PDB file of C-alpha atoms in Angstrom:
ATOM      1  CA  MET P   1       0.000   0.000   0.000  1.00  0.00           C
ATOM      2  CA  GLN P   2       1.348   3.411  -0.914  1.00  0.00           C
ATOM      3  CA  ALA P   3       0.110   6.589   0.716  1.00  0.00           C
ATOM      4  CA  ARG P   4       0.155   8.984  -2.209  1.00  0.00           C
ATOM      5  CA  GLY P   5      -3.270  10.553  -2.426  1.00  0.00           C
ATOM      6  CA  GLY P   6      -2.503  14.202  -1.792  1.00  0.00           C
ATOM      7  CA  GLN P   7      -1.451  15.987   1.380  1.00  0.00           C
ATOM      8  CA  ILE P   8      -3.161  17.745   4.268  1.00  0.00           C
ATOM      9  CA  ILE P   9      -1.025  20.152   6.282  1.00  0.00           C
ATOM     10  CA  ASP P  10      -2.204  21.035   9.787  1.00  0.00           C
ATOM     11  CA  ALA P  11      -0.764  22.787  12.853  1.00  0.00           C
ATOM     12  CA  THR P  12      -2.036  22.438  16.407  1.00  0.00           C
ATOM     13  CA  LEU P  13      -1.067  24.570  19.390  1.00  0.00           C
ATOM     14  CA  VAL P  14       0.098  22.585  22.412  1.00  0.00           C
ATOM     15  CA  PRO P  15      -0.169  24.585  25.648  1.00  0.00           C
ATOM     16  CA  VAL P  16       2.372  24.243  28.459  1.00  0.00           C
ATOM     17  CA  PRO P  17       2.378  25.795  31.952  1.00  0.00           C
ATOM     18  CA  LYS P  18       3.039  29.523  31.760  1.00  0.00           C
ATOM     19  CA  GLN P  19       6.396  30.743  33.034  1.00  0.00           C
ATOM     20  CA  ARG P  20       6.584  33.385  35.746  1.00  0.00           C
ATOM     21  CA  ASN P  21       9.837  35.096  34.818  1.00  0.00           C
ATOM     22  CA  SER P  22      10.916  38.679  35.349  1.00  0.00           C
ATOM     23  CA  ARG P  23      11.398  40.934  32.321  1.00  0.00           C
ATOM     24  CA  ASP P  24      15.176  40.685  32.662  1.00  0.00           C
ATOM     25  CA  GLU P  25      14.987  36.882  32.801  1.00  0.00           C
ATOM     26  CA  ASN P  26      12.807  36.842  29.675  1.00  0.00           C
ATOM     27  CA  LYS P  27      15.325  39.026  27.803  1.00  0.00           C
ATOM     28  CA  GLU P  28      18.116  36.585  28.677  1.00  0.00           C
ATOM     29  CA  ILE P  29      16.040  33.567  27.631  1.00  0.00           C
ATOM     30  CA  LYS P  30      15.069  35.152  24.290  1.00  0.00           C
ATOM     31  CA  ALA P  31      18.742  35.959  23.665  1.00  0.00           C
ATOM     32  CA  GLY P  32      19.566  32.274  24.152  1.00  0.00           C
ATOM     33  CA  ARG P  33      21.352  32.760  27.473  1.00  0.00           C
ATOM     34  CA  LEU P  34      20.613  31.289  30.873  1.00  0.00           C
ATOM     35  CA  PRO P  35      19.544  33.977  33.389  1.00  0.00           C
ATOM     36  CA  GLU P  36      21.998  34.695  36.184  1.00  0.00           C
ATOM     37  CA  GLY P  37      21.798  32.297  39.110  1.00  0.00           C
ATOM     38  CA  TRP P  38      19.659  29.674  37.357  1.00  0.00           C
ATOM     39  CA  ASP P  39      22.567  27.279  36.826  1.00  0.00           C
ATOM     40  CA  GLU P  40      23.244  27.258  40.599  1.00  0.00           C
ATOM     41  CA  ASN P  41      19.890  25.600  41.336  1.00  0.00           C
ATOM     42  CA  PRO P  42      19.302  22.588  39.025  1.00  0.00           C
ATOM     43  CA  ASP P  43      15.881  21.901  40.591  1.00  0.00           C
ATOM     44  CA  ARG P  44      14.627  25.341  39.530  1.00  0.00           C
ATOM     45  CA  LEU P  45      16.045  24.904  36.048  1.00  0.00           C
ATOM     46  CA  ARG P  46      14.229  21.569  35.589  1.00  0.00           C
ATOM     47  CA  GLN P  47      10.908  23.323  36.108  1.00  0.00           C
ATOM     48  CA  ARG P  48      11.544  26.012  33.493  1.00  0.00           C
ATOM     49  CA  ASP P  49      10.619  25.624  29.854  1.00  0.00           C
ATOM     50  CA  LEU P  50      13.170  27.647  27.914  1.00  0.00           C
ATOM     51  CA  ASP P  51      11.973  26.691  24.412  1.00  0.00           C
ATOM     52  CA  ALA P  52       8.226  27.451  24.515  1.00  0.00           C
ATOM     53  CA  ARG P  53       7.098  30.824  23.142  1.00  0.00           C
ATOM     54  CA  TRP P  54       4.047  33.094  23.069  1.00  0.00           C
ATOM     55  CA  VAL P  55       1.844  33.528  20.007  1.00  0.00           C
ATOM     56  CA  LYS P  56      -1.392  35.429  19.415  1.00  0.00           C
ATOM     57  CA  LYS P  57      -4.064  33.551  17.458  1.00  0.00           C
ATOM     58  CA  ASN P  58      -7.493  35.075  16.799  1.00  0.00           C
ATOM     59  CA  GLY P  59      -6.774  37.739  19.411  1.00  0.00           C
ATOM     60  CA  VAL P  60      -5.970  35.183  22.136  1.00  0.00           C
ATOM     61  CA  ASN P  61      -2.463  34.708  23.564  1.00  0.00           C
ATOM     62  CA  HIS P  62      -1.140  31.144  23.745  1.00  0.00           C
ATOM     63  CA  TYR P  63       2.086  29.866  25.327  1.00  0.00           C
ATOM     64  CA  GLY P  64       3.676  26.621  24.247  1.00  0.00           C
ATOM     65  CA  TYR P  65       4.548  24.671  21.133  1.00  0.00           C
ATOM     66  CA  LYS P  66       3.081  23.898  17.740  1.00  0.00           C
ATOM     67  CA  ASN P  67       2.735  20.387  16.283  1.00  0.00           C
ATOM     68  CA  SER P  68       2.740  20.545  12.485  1.00  0.00           C
ATOM     69  CA  ILE P  69       1.882  17.443  10.472  1.00  0.00           C
ATOM     70  CA  CYS P  70       1.481  16.282   6.874  1.00  0.00           C
ATOM     71  CA  ILE P  71      -1.271  13.682   6.425  1.00  0.00           C
ATOM     72  CA  ASP P  72      -2.036  11.546   3.369  1.00  0.00           C
ATOM     73  CA  VAL P  73      -5.519  12.431   2.050  1.00  0.00           C
ATOM     74  CA  ASP P  74      -6.633   8.926   1.063  1.00  0.00           C
ATOM     75  CA  HIS P  75      -5.392   6.853   3.992  1.00  0.00           C
ATOM     76  CA  GLY P  76      -4.942   9.332   6.852  1.00  0.00           C
ATOM     77  CA  PHE P  77      -1.322   8.326   7.457  1.00  0.00           C
ATOM     78  CA  ILE P  78       0.955  10.897   9.051  1.00  0.00           C
ATOM     79  CA  ARG P  79       3.755  11.275   6.511  1.00  0.00           C
ATOM     80  CA  ARG P  80       5.862  13.960   8.226  1.00  0.00           C
ATOM     81  CA  TYR P  81       5.736  16.024  11.401  1.00  0.00           C
ATOM     82  CA  ALA P  82       7.633  18.783  13.191  1.00  0.00           C
ATOM     83  CA  VAL P  83       7.423  20.288  16.683  1.00  0.00           C
ATOM     84  CA  THR P  84       8.359  23.973  17.008  1.00  0.00           C
ATOM     85  CA  PRO P  85       7.865  26.831  19.454  1.00  0.00           C
ATOM     86  CA  ALA P  86       4.396  28.354  19.031  1.00  0.00           C
ATOM     87  CA  ASN P  87       5.710  31.607  17.528  1.00  0.00           C
ATOM     88  CA  ILE P  88       7.002  29.921  14.345  1.00  0.00           C
ATOM     89  CA  HIS P  89       4.594  30.743  11.509  1.00  0.00           C
ATOM     90  CA  ASP P  90       2.895  27.844   9.716  1.00  0.00           C
ATOM     91  CA  SER P  91       4.231  28.984   6.329  1.00  0.00           C
ATOM     92  CA  GLN P  92       7.825  28.528   7.526  1.00  0.00           C
ATOM     93  CA  MET P  93       7.150  24.834   8.173  1.00  0.00           C
ATOM     94  CA  LEU P  94       5.607  24.083   4.775  1.00  0.00           C
ATOM     95  CA  PRO P  95       8.873  23.162   2.961  1.00  0.00           C
ATOM     96  CA  GLN P  96       9.798  20.711   5.723  1.00  0.00           C
ATOM     97  CA  LEU P  97       6.360  19.103   5.822  1.00  0.00           C
ATOM     98  CA  LEU P  98       5.556  18.621   2.131  1.00  0.00           C
ATOM     99  CA  ASP P  99       6.410  15.122   0.945  1.00  0.00           C
ATOM    100  CA  PRO P 100       8.340  15.331  -2.364  1.00  0.00           C
ATOM    101  CA  GLU P 101       7.649  11.646  -3.083  1.00  0.00           C
ATOM    102  CA  ASN P 102       3.879  12.183  -3.130  1.00  0.00           C
ATOM    103  CA  GLU P 103       2.669  11.728  -6.725  1.00  0.00           C
ATOM    104  CA  HIS P 104      -0.184  14.180  -6.285  1.00  0.00           C
ATOM    105  CA  ASP P 105       0.969  17.736  -5.796  1.00  0.00           C
ATOM    106  CA  TYR P 106      -2.248  19.194  -4.397  1.00  0.00           C
ATOM    107  CA  VAL P 107      -2.349  20.323  -0.763  1.00  0.00           C
TER     108      VAL P 107
END
């Protein structure tokens, strides 16, 4: 059986617990650095999600990740997937999700 009946691309927001960081801590995290003093307490660092991001969708703020998938139209198989921070736009994931081996080029 070959799953080659066209492609459906979908993205779903996955919420995670909101972080309660100070503005200075958020600046450090967004710059890719660990805020001062966080490395001294590994228990605190385990409870922090440094990769999740905020996004506004339909006027509502969401914090977390985005699951993007490519599904075969005929059989419903998941052909490809990617997990990104929520602030990555869906259009940026399209080249990674489209299956070049799919005979039908409609999405």
